mmCIF file of C-alpha atoms in Angstrom:
data_model
loop_
_atom_site.group_PDB
_atom_site.id
_atom_site.type_symbol
_atom_site.label_atom_id
_atom_site.label_comp_id
_atom_site.label_asym_id
_atom_site.label_seq_id
_atom_site.Cartn_x
_atom_site.Cartn_y
_atom_site.Cartn_z
ATOM 1 C CA UNK T 10 95.443 93.409 111.050
ATOM 2 C CA UNK T 11 95.408 91.597 107.696
ATOM 3 C CA UNK T 12 96.566 88.283 106.270
ATOM 4 C CA UNK T 13 97.959 89.343 102.893
ATOM 5 C CA UNK T 14 95.298 87.414 100.974
ATOM 6 C CA UNK T 15 93.889 89.877 98.439
ATOM 7 C CA UNK T 16 90.102 89.758 98.266
ATOM 8 C CA UNK T 17 89.549 91.943 95.249
ATOM 9 C CA UNK T 18 91.168 94.045 92.563
ATOM 10 C CA UNK T 19 89.630 97.493 92.837
ATOM 11 C CA UNK T 20 90.374 100.673 90.938
ATOM 12 C CA UNK T 21 91.080 104.253 91.935
ATOM 13 C CA UNK T 22 88.045 106.330 90.971
ATOM 14 C CA UNK T 23 89.389 109.764 91.930
ATOM 15 C CA UNK T 24 92.022 111.619 93.938
ATOM 16 C CA UNK T 25 91.250 114.927 95.614
ATOM 17 C CA UNK T 26 94.303 116.982 96.560
ATOM 18 C CA UNK T 27 94.068 118.513 100.040
ATOM 19 C CA UNK T 28 97.428 120.195 100.501
ATOM 20 C CA UNK T 29 99.243 117.904 102.921
ATOM 21 C CA UNK T 30 96.889 114.985 102.224
ATOM 22 C CA UNK T 31 94.663 113.456 99.575
ATOM 23 C CA UNK T 32 91.160 112.040 99.652
ATOM 24 C CA UNK T 33 91.286 108.730 97.811
ATOM 25 C CA UNK T 34 88.129 107.225 96.300
ATOM 26 C CA UNK T 35 88.278 103.548 95.399
ATOM 27 C CA UNK T 36 85.743 101.607 93.369
ATOM 28 C CA UNK T 37 85.100 98.111 94.746
ATOM 29 C CA UNK T 38 82.401 95.555 95.509
ATOM 30 C CA UNK T 39 83.560 92.553 97.545
ATOM 31 C CA UNK T 40 85.358 94.507 100.279
ATOM 32 C CA UNK T 41 82.324 96.723 100.859
ATOM 33 C CA UNK T 42 80.215 93.787 102.038
ATOM 34 C CA UNK T 43 79.746 94.215 105.783
ATOM 35 C CA UNK T 44 82.037 97.251 105.858
ATOM 36 C CA UNK T 45 81.086 100.359 107.812
ATOM 37 C CA UNK T 46 82.522 103.795 108.425
ATOM 38 C CA UNK T 47 85.704 103.616 110.467
ATOM 39 C CA UNK T 48 86.586 100.115 109.291
ATOM 40 C CA UNK T 49 90.004 99.341 107.817
ATOM 41 C CA UNK T 50 90.786 98.267 104.271
ATOM 42 C CA UNK T 51 94.292 97.631 102.977
ATOM 43 C CA UNK T 52 95.026 99.306 99.632
ATOM 44 C CA UNK T 53 98.167 97.850 98.072
ATOM 45 C CA UNK T 54 99.204 96.923 101.593
ATOM 46 C CA UNK T 55 98.459 100.318 103.190
ATOM 47 C CA UNK T 56 95.925 100.236 106.008
ATOM 48 C CA UNK T 57 93.360 102.990 105.341
ATOM 49 C CA UNK T 58 90.226 103.987 107.238
ATOM 50 C CA UNK T 59 86.868 104.127 105.467
ATOM 51 C CA UNK T 60 85.395 107.626 105.837
ATOM 52 C CA UNK T 61 82.526 107.466 103.328
ATOM 53 C CA UNK T 62 80.708 104.772 101.360
ATOM 54 C CA UNK T 63 78.661 105.620 98.289
ATOM 55 C CA UNK T 64 77.301 102.754 96.235
ATOM 56 C CA UNK T 65 80.222 100.833 94.774
ATOM 57 C CA UNK T 66 82.907 103.205 96.025
ATOM 58 C CA UNK T 67 84.492 104.312 99.300
ATOM 59 C CA UNK T 68 86.880 107.037 100.339
ATOM 60 C CA UNK T 69 89.835 107.342 102.678
ATOM 61 C CA UNK T 70 92.005 110.237 103.791
ATOM 62 C CA UNK T 71 95.682 109.603 103.080
ATOM 63 C CA UNK T 72 98.085 111.718 105.136
ATOM 64 C CA UNK T 73 101.405 113.137 103.927
ATOM 65 C CA UNK T 74 103.333 110.599 106.039
ATOM 66 C CA UNK T 75 101.690 107.776 104.101
ATOM 67 C CA UNK T 76 102.287 109.486 100.762
ATOM 68 C CA UNK T 77 105.958 110.010 101.636
ATOM 69 C CA UNK T 78 106.559 106.368 102.528
ATOM 70 C CA UNK T 79 104.365 104.363 100.139
ATOM 71 C CA UNK T 80 103.675 103.942 96.461
ATOM 72 C CA UNK T 81 100.310 105.687 96.896
ATOM 73 C CA UNK T 82 102.323 108.801 96.101
ATOM 74 C CA UNK T 83 101.975 109.013 92.334
ATOM 75 C CA UNK T 84 98.837 106.881 92.136
ATOM 76 C CA UNK T 85 96.331 108.009 89.503
ATOM 77 C CA UNK T 86 92.651 107.463 88.673
ATOM 78 C CA UNK T 87 92.185 104.192 86.827
ATOM 79 C CA UNK T 88 95.039 102.420 88.609
ATOM 80 C CA UNK T 89 94.180 98.919 89.802
ATOM 81 C CA UNK T 90 94.774 98.262 93.503
ATOM 82 C CA UNK T 91 94.844 95.206 95.756
ATOM 83 C CA UNK T 92 92.146 95.322 98.438
ATOM 84 C CA UNK T 93 91.697 93.364 101.672
ATOM 85 C CA UNK T 94 89.397 93.956 104.626
ATOM 86 C CA UNK T 95 90.779 93.695 108.147
ATOM 87 C CA UNK T 96 90.821 90.103 109.375
ATOM 88 C CA UNK T 97 88.131 88.837 111.739
ATOM 89 C CA UNK T 98 88.713 86.307 114.525
ATOM 90 C CA UNK T 99 86.859 83.545 112.688
ATOM 91 C CA UNK T 100 88.808 83.944 109.444
ATOM 92 C CA UNK T 101 91.543 81.501 108.425
ATOM 93 C CA UNK T 102 95.039 82.982 108.496
ATOM 94 C CA UNK T 103 95.828 81.999 104.936
ATOM 95 C CA UNK T 104 98.876 84.230 104.593
ATOM 96 C CA UNK T 105 100.781 85.639 107.576
ATOM 97 C CA UNK T 106 100.334 88.441 110.110
ATOM 98 C CA UNK T 107 100.224 91.709 108.158
ATOM 99 C CA UNK T 108 99.765 95.072 109.850
ATOM 100 C CA UNK T 109 99.206 97.242 106.819
ATOM 101 C CA UNK T 110 102.131 99.438 107.888
ATOM 102 C CA UNK T 111 104.487 99.788 104.935
ATOM 103 C CA UNK T 112 108.190 99.524 105.843
ATOM 104 C CA UNK T 113 109.560 100.722 102.526
ATOM 105 C CA UNK T 114 109.086 100.963 98.788
ATOM 106 C CA UNK T 115 110.863 98.626 96.380
ATOM 107 C CA UNK T 116 110.956 98.267 92.608
ATOM 108 C CA UNK T 117 110.382 95.339 90.298
ATOM 109 C CA UNK T 118 113.815 94.466 88.900
ATOM 110 C CA UNK T 119 113.015 91.636 86.500
ATOM 111 C CA UNK T 120 110.427 88.991 85.688
ATOM 112 C CA UNK T 121 111.392 85.473 84.593
ATOM 113 C CA UNK T 122 108.453 83.482 83.187
ATOM 114 C CA UNK T 123 108.276 79.719 83.593
ATOM 115 C CA UNK T 124 105.767 77.158 82.380
ATOM 116 C CA UNK T 125 103.576 77.237 85.488
ATOM 117 C CA UNK T 126 104.785 80.246 87.512
ATOM 118 C CA UNK T 127 106.854 83.408 87.268
ATOM 119 C CA UNK T 128 109.891 84.390 89.295
ATOM 120 C CA UNK T 129 110.000 88.093 90.134
ATOM 121 C CA UNK T 130 112.976 89.936 91.613
ATOM 122 C CA UNK T 131 112.212 93.033 93.673
ATOM 123 C CA UNK T 132 114.675 95.572 95.037
ATOM 124 C CA UNK T 133 114.313 96.852 98.590
ATOM 125 C CA UNK T 134 115.853 99.487 100.871
ATOM 126 C CA UNK T 135 119.078 97.987 102.303
ATOM 127 C CA UNK T 136 117.891 98.386 105.904
ATOM 128 C CA UNK T 137 115.108 95.831 105.312
ATOM 129 C CA UNK T 138 117.463 93.067 104.198
ATOM 130 C CA UNK T 139 118.139 91.835 107.732
ATOM 131 C CA UNK T 140 114.466 90.890 108.178
ATOM 132 C CA UNK T 141 114.306 88.572 105.164
ATOM 133 C CA UNK T 142 115.289 84.909 105.055
ATOM 134 C CA UNK T 143 114.815 82.228 102.433
ATOM 135 C CA UNK T 144 111.311 80.719 102.808
ATOM 136 C CA UNK T 145 110.309 83.558 105.124
ATOM 137 C CA UNK T 146 107.348 85.883 104.598
ATOM 138 C CA UNK T 147 107.166 89.260 102.871
ATOM 139 C CA UNK T 148 104.218 91.429 101.889
ATOM 140 C CA UNK T 149 104.391 93.039 98.440
ATOM 141 C CA UNK T 150 101.605 95.509 97.621
ATOM 142 C CA UNK T 151 99.509 93.798 100.267
ATOM 143 C CA UNK T 152 100.134 90.275 98.951
ATOM 144 C CA UNK T 153 101.552 87.693 101.361
ATOM 145 C CA UNK T 154 104.429 85.929 99.590
ATOM 146 C CA UNK T 155 107.188 83.464 100.421
ATOM 147 C CA UNK T 156 110.743 84.621 99.818
ATOM 148 C CA UNK T 157 112.591 82.317 97.429
ATOM 149 C CA UNK T 158 116.001 83.955 97.752
ATOM 150 C CA UNK T 159 116.884 86.777 100.134
ATOM 151 C CA UNK T 160 119.742 89.013 98.965
ATOM 152 C CA UNK T 161 121.295 92.140 100.474
ATOM 153 C CA UNK T 162 119.251 94.666 98.492
ATOM 154 C CA UNK T 163 116.692 92.518 96.688
ATOM 155 C CA UNK T 164 114.743 89.280 96.911
ATOM 156 C CA UNK T 165 112.875 86.917 94.635
ATOM 157 C CA UNK T 166 109.394 85.426 94.862
ATOM 158 C CA UNK T 167 107.554 82.858 92.766
ATOM 159 C CA UNK T 168 104.089 83.887 91.626
ATOM 160 C CA UNK T 169 101.550 81.171 90.866
ATOM 161 C CA UNK T 170 98.839 81.689 88.198
ATOM 162 C CA UNK T 171 96.249 82.547 90.882
ATOM 163 C CA UNK T 172 98.391 85.397 92.207
ATOM 164 C CA UNK T 173 99.177 86.632 88.705
ATOM 165 C CA UNK T 174 95.486 86.705 87.790
ATOM 166 C CA UNK T 175 93.960 88.094 90.993
ATOM 167 C CA UNK T 176 96.459 90.785 92.082
ATOM 168 C CA UNK T 177 98.309 93.739 90.594
ATOM 169 C CA UNK T 178 101.517 91.698 90.675
ATOM 170 C CA UNK T 179 100.429 90.072 87.439
ATOM 171 C CA UNK T 180 100.929 93.352 85.574
ATOM 172 C CA UNK T 181 103.775 95.015 87.473
ATOM 173 C CA UNK T 182 106.735 95.667 85.162
ATOM 174 C CA UNK T 183 110.442 96.386 85.815
ATOM 175 C CA UNK T 184 110.729 99.853 87.325
ATOM 176 C CA UNK T 185 107.265 99.789 88.912
ATOM 177 C CA UNK T 186 107.220 100.740 92.605
ATOM 178 C CA UNK T 187 105.716 98.352 95.176
ATOM 179 C CA UNK T 188 104.973 98.618 98.890
ATOM 180 C CA UNK T 189 106.913 96.289 101.177
ATOM 181 C CA UNK T 190 106.102 95.145 104.705
ATOM 182 C CA UNK T 191 108.483 92.767 106.435
ATOM 183 C CA UNK T 192 107.450 90.159 108.986
ATOM 184 C CA UNK T 193 106.581 91.983 112.216
ATOM 185 C CA UNK T 194 107.722 88.972 114.255
ATOM 186 C CA UNK T 195 111.257 89.431 112.914
ATOM 187 C CA UNK T 196 111.220 93.065 114.050
ATOM 188 C CA UNK T 197 110.066 92.117 117.548
ATOM 189 C CA UNK T 198 112.776 89.442 117.849
ATOM 190 C CA UNK T 199 115.411 91.969 116.758
ATOM 191 C CA UNK T 200 114.307 94.418 119.456
ATOM 192 C CA UNK T 201 114.295 91.729 122.130
ATOM 193 C CA UNK T 202 117.784 90.610 121.174
ATOM 194 C CA UNK T 203 119.099 94.171 121.169
ATOM 195 C CA UNK T 204 117.687 94.761 124.641
ATOM 196 C CA UNK T 205 119.103 91.496 125.971
ATOM 197 C CA UNK T 206 115.676 90.181 126.987
ATOM 198 C CA UNK T 207 116.192 86.757 125.428
ATOM 199 C CA UNK T 208 119.557 86.326 127.154
ATOM 200 C CA UNK T 209 117.990 87.167 130.521
ATOM 201 C CA UNK T 210 115.191 84.681 129.882
ATOM 202 C CA UNK T 211 117.756 81.994 129.050
ATOM 203 C CA UNK T 212 119.626 82.694 132.308
ATOM 204 C CA UNK T 213 116.431 82.463 134.309
ATOM 205 C CA UNK T 214 115.598 79.201 132.578
ATOM 206 C CA UNK T 215 118.977 77.734 133.478
ATOM 207 C CA UNK T 216 118.618 78.828 137.098
ATOM 208 C CA UNK T 217 115.304 77.021 137.316
#
């Protein structure tokens, strides 16, 4: 589990093609502190498992399923990536609950600069629209953000100077692909409602 607070901007050192998978090597420093083999690191919001560590770099195996459903498909050596280690129990939850399981890939539609922040509109697969609400949470390339306006097939977020400087969102341009993860709590509530669990709980509460 993650919080969506990016710890470091790393870079892709190399990509080794393995048929139905790739071996991804990422150059980093901060996220390697205290990290061991088998630990999880989110790369642009994708939860990956550390399989080797060598100096200032680490590798992960990325399966075809991940390549098919995330923007890691098409990544290239030299690309900057957002990195976050899995959260520990003593860490502050500065963002929101993030699983590192990408729900879909969107695209940057437009950027509107302001004096102190920048409004960015991002498209999304239509099936994700029902999980977004104004002032709700969304993860974009592993960054926990607050939705400004939720639309049917897109949404807007406001990026403060800190986010622009410390994450890849500062350089993403219209047409660039980004990983999206919606709020897992919204998905659980949807399932409960569909199964009628909440209605049954309400009935039980009234009977009491």
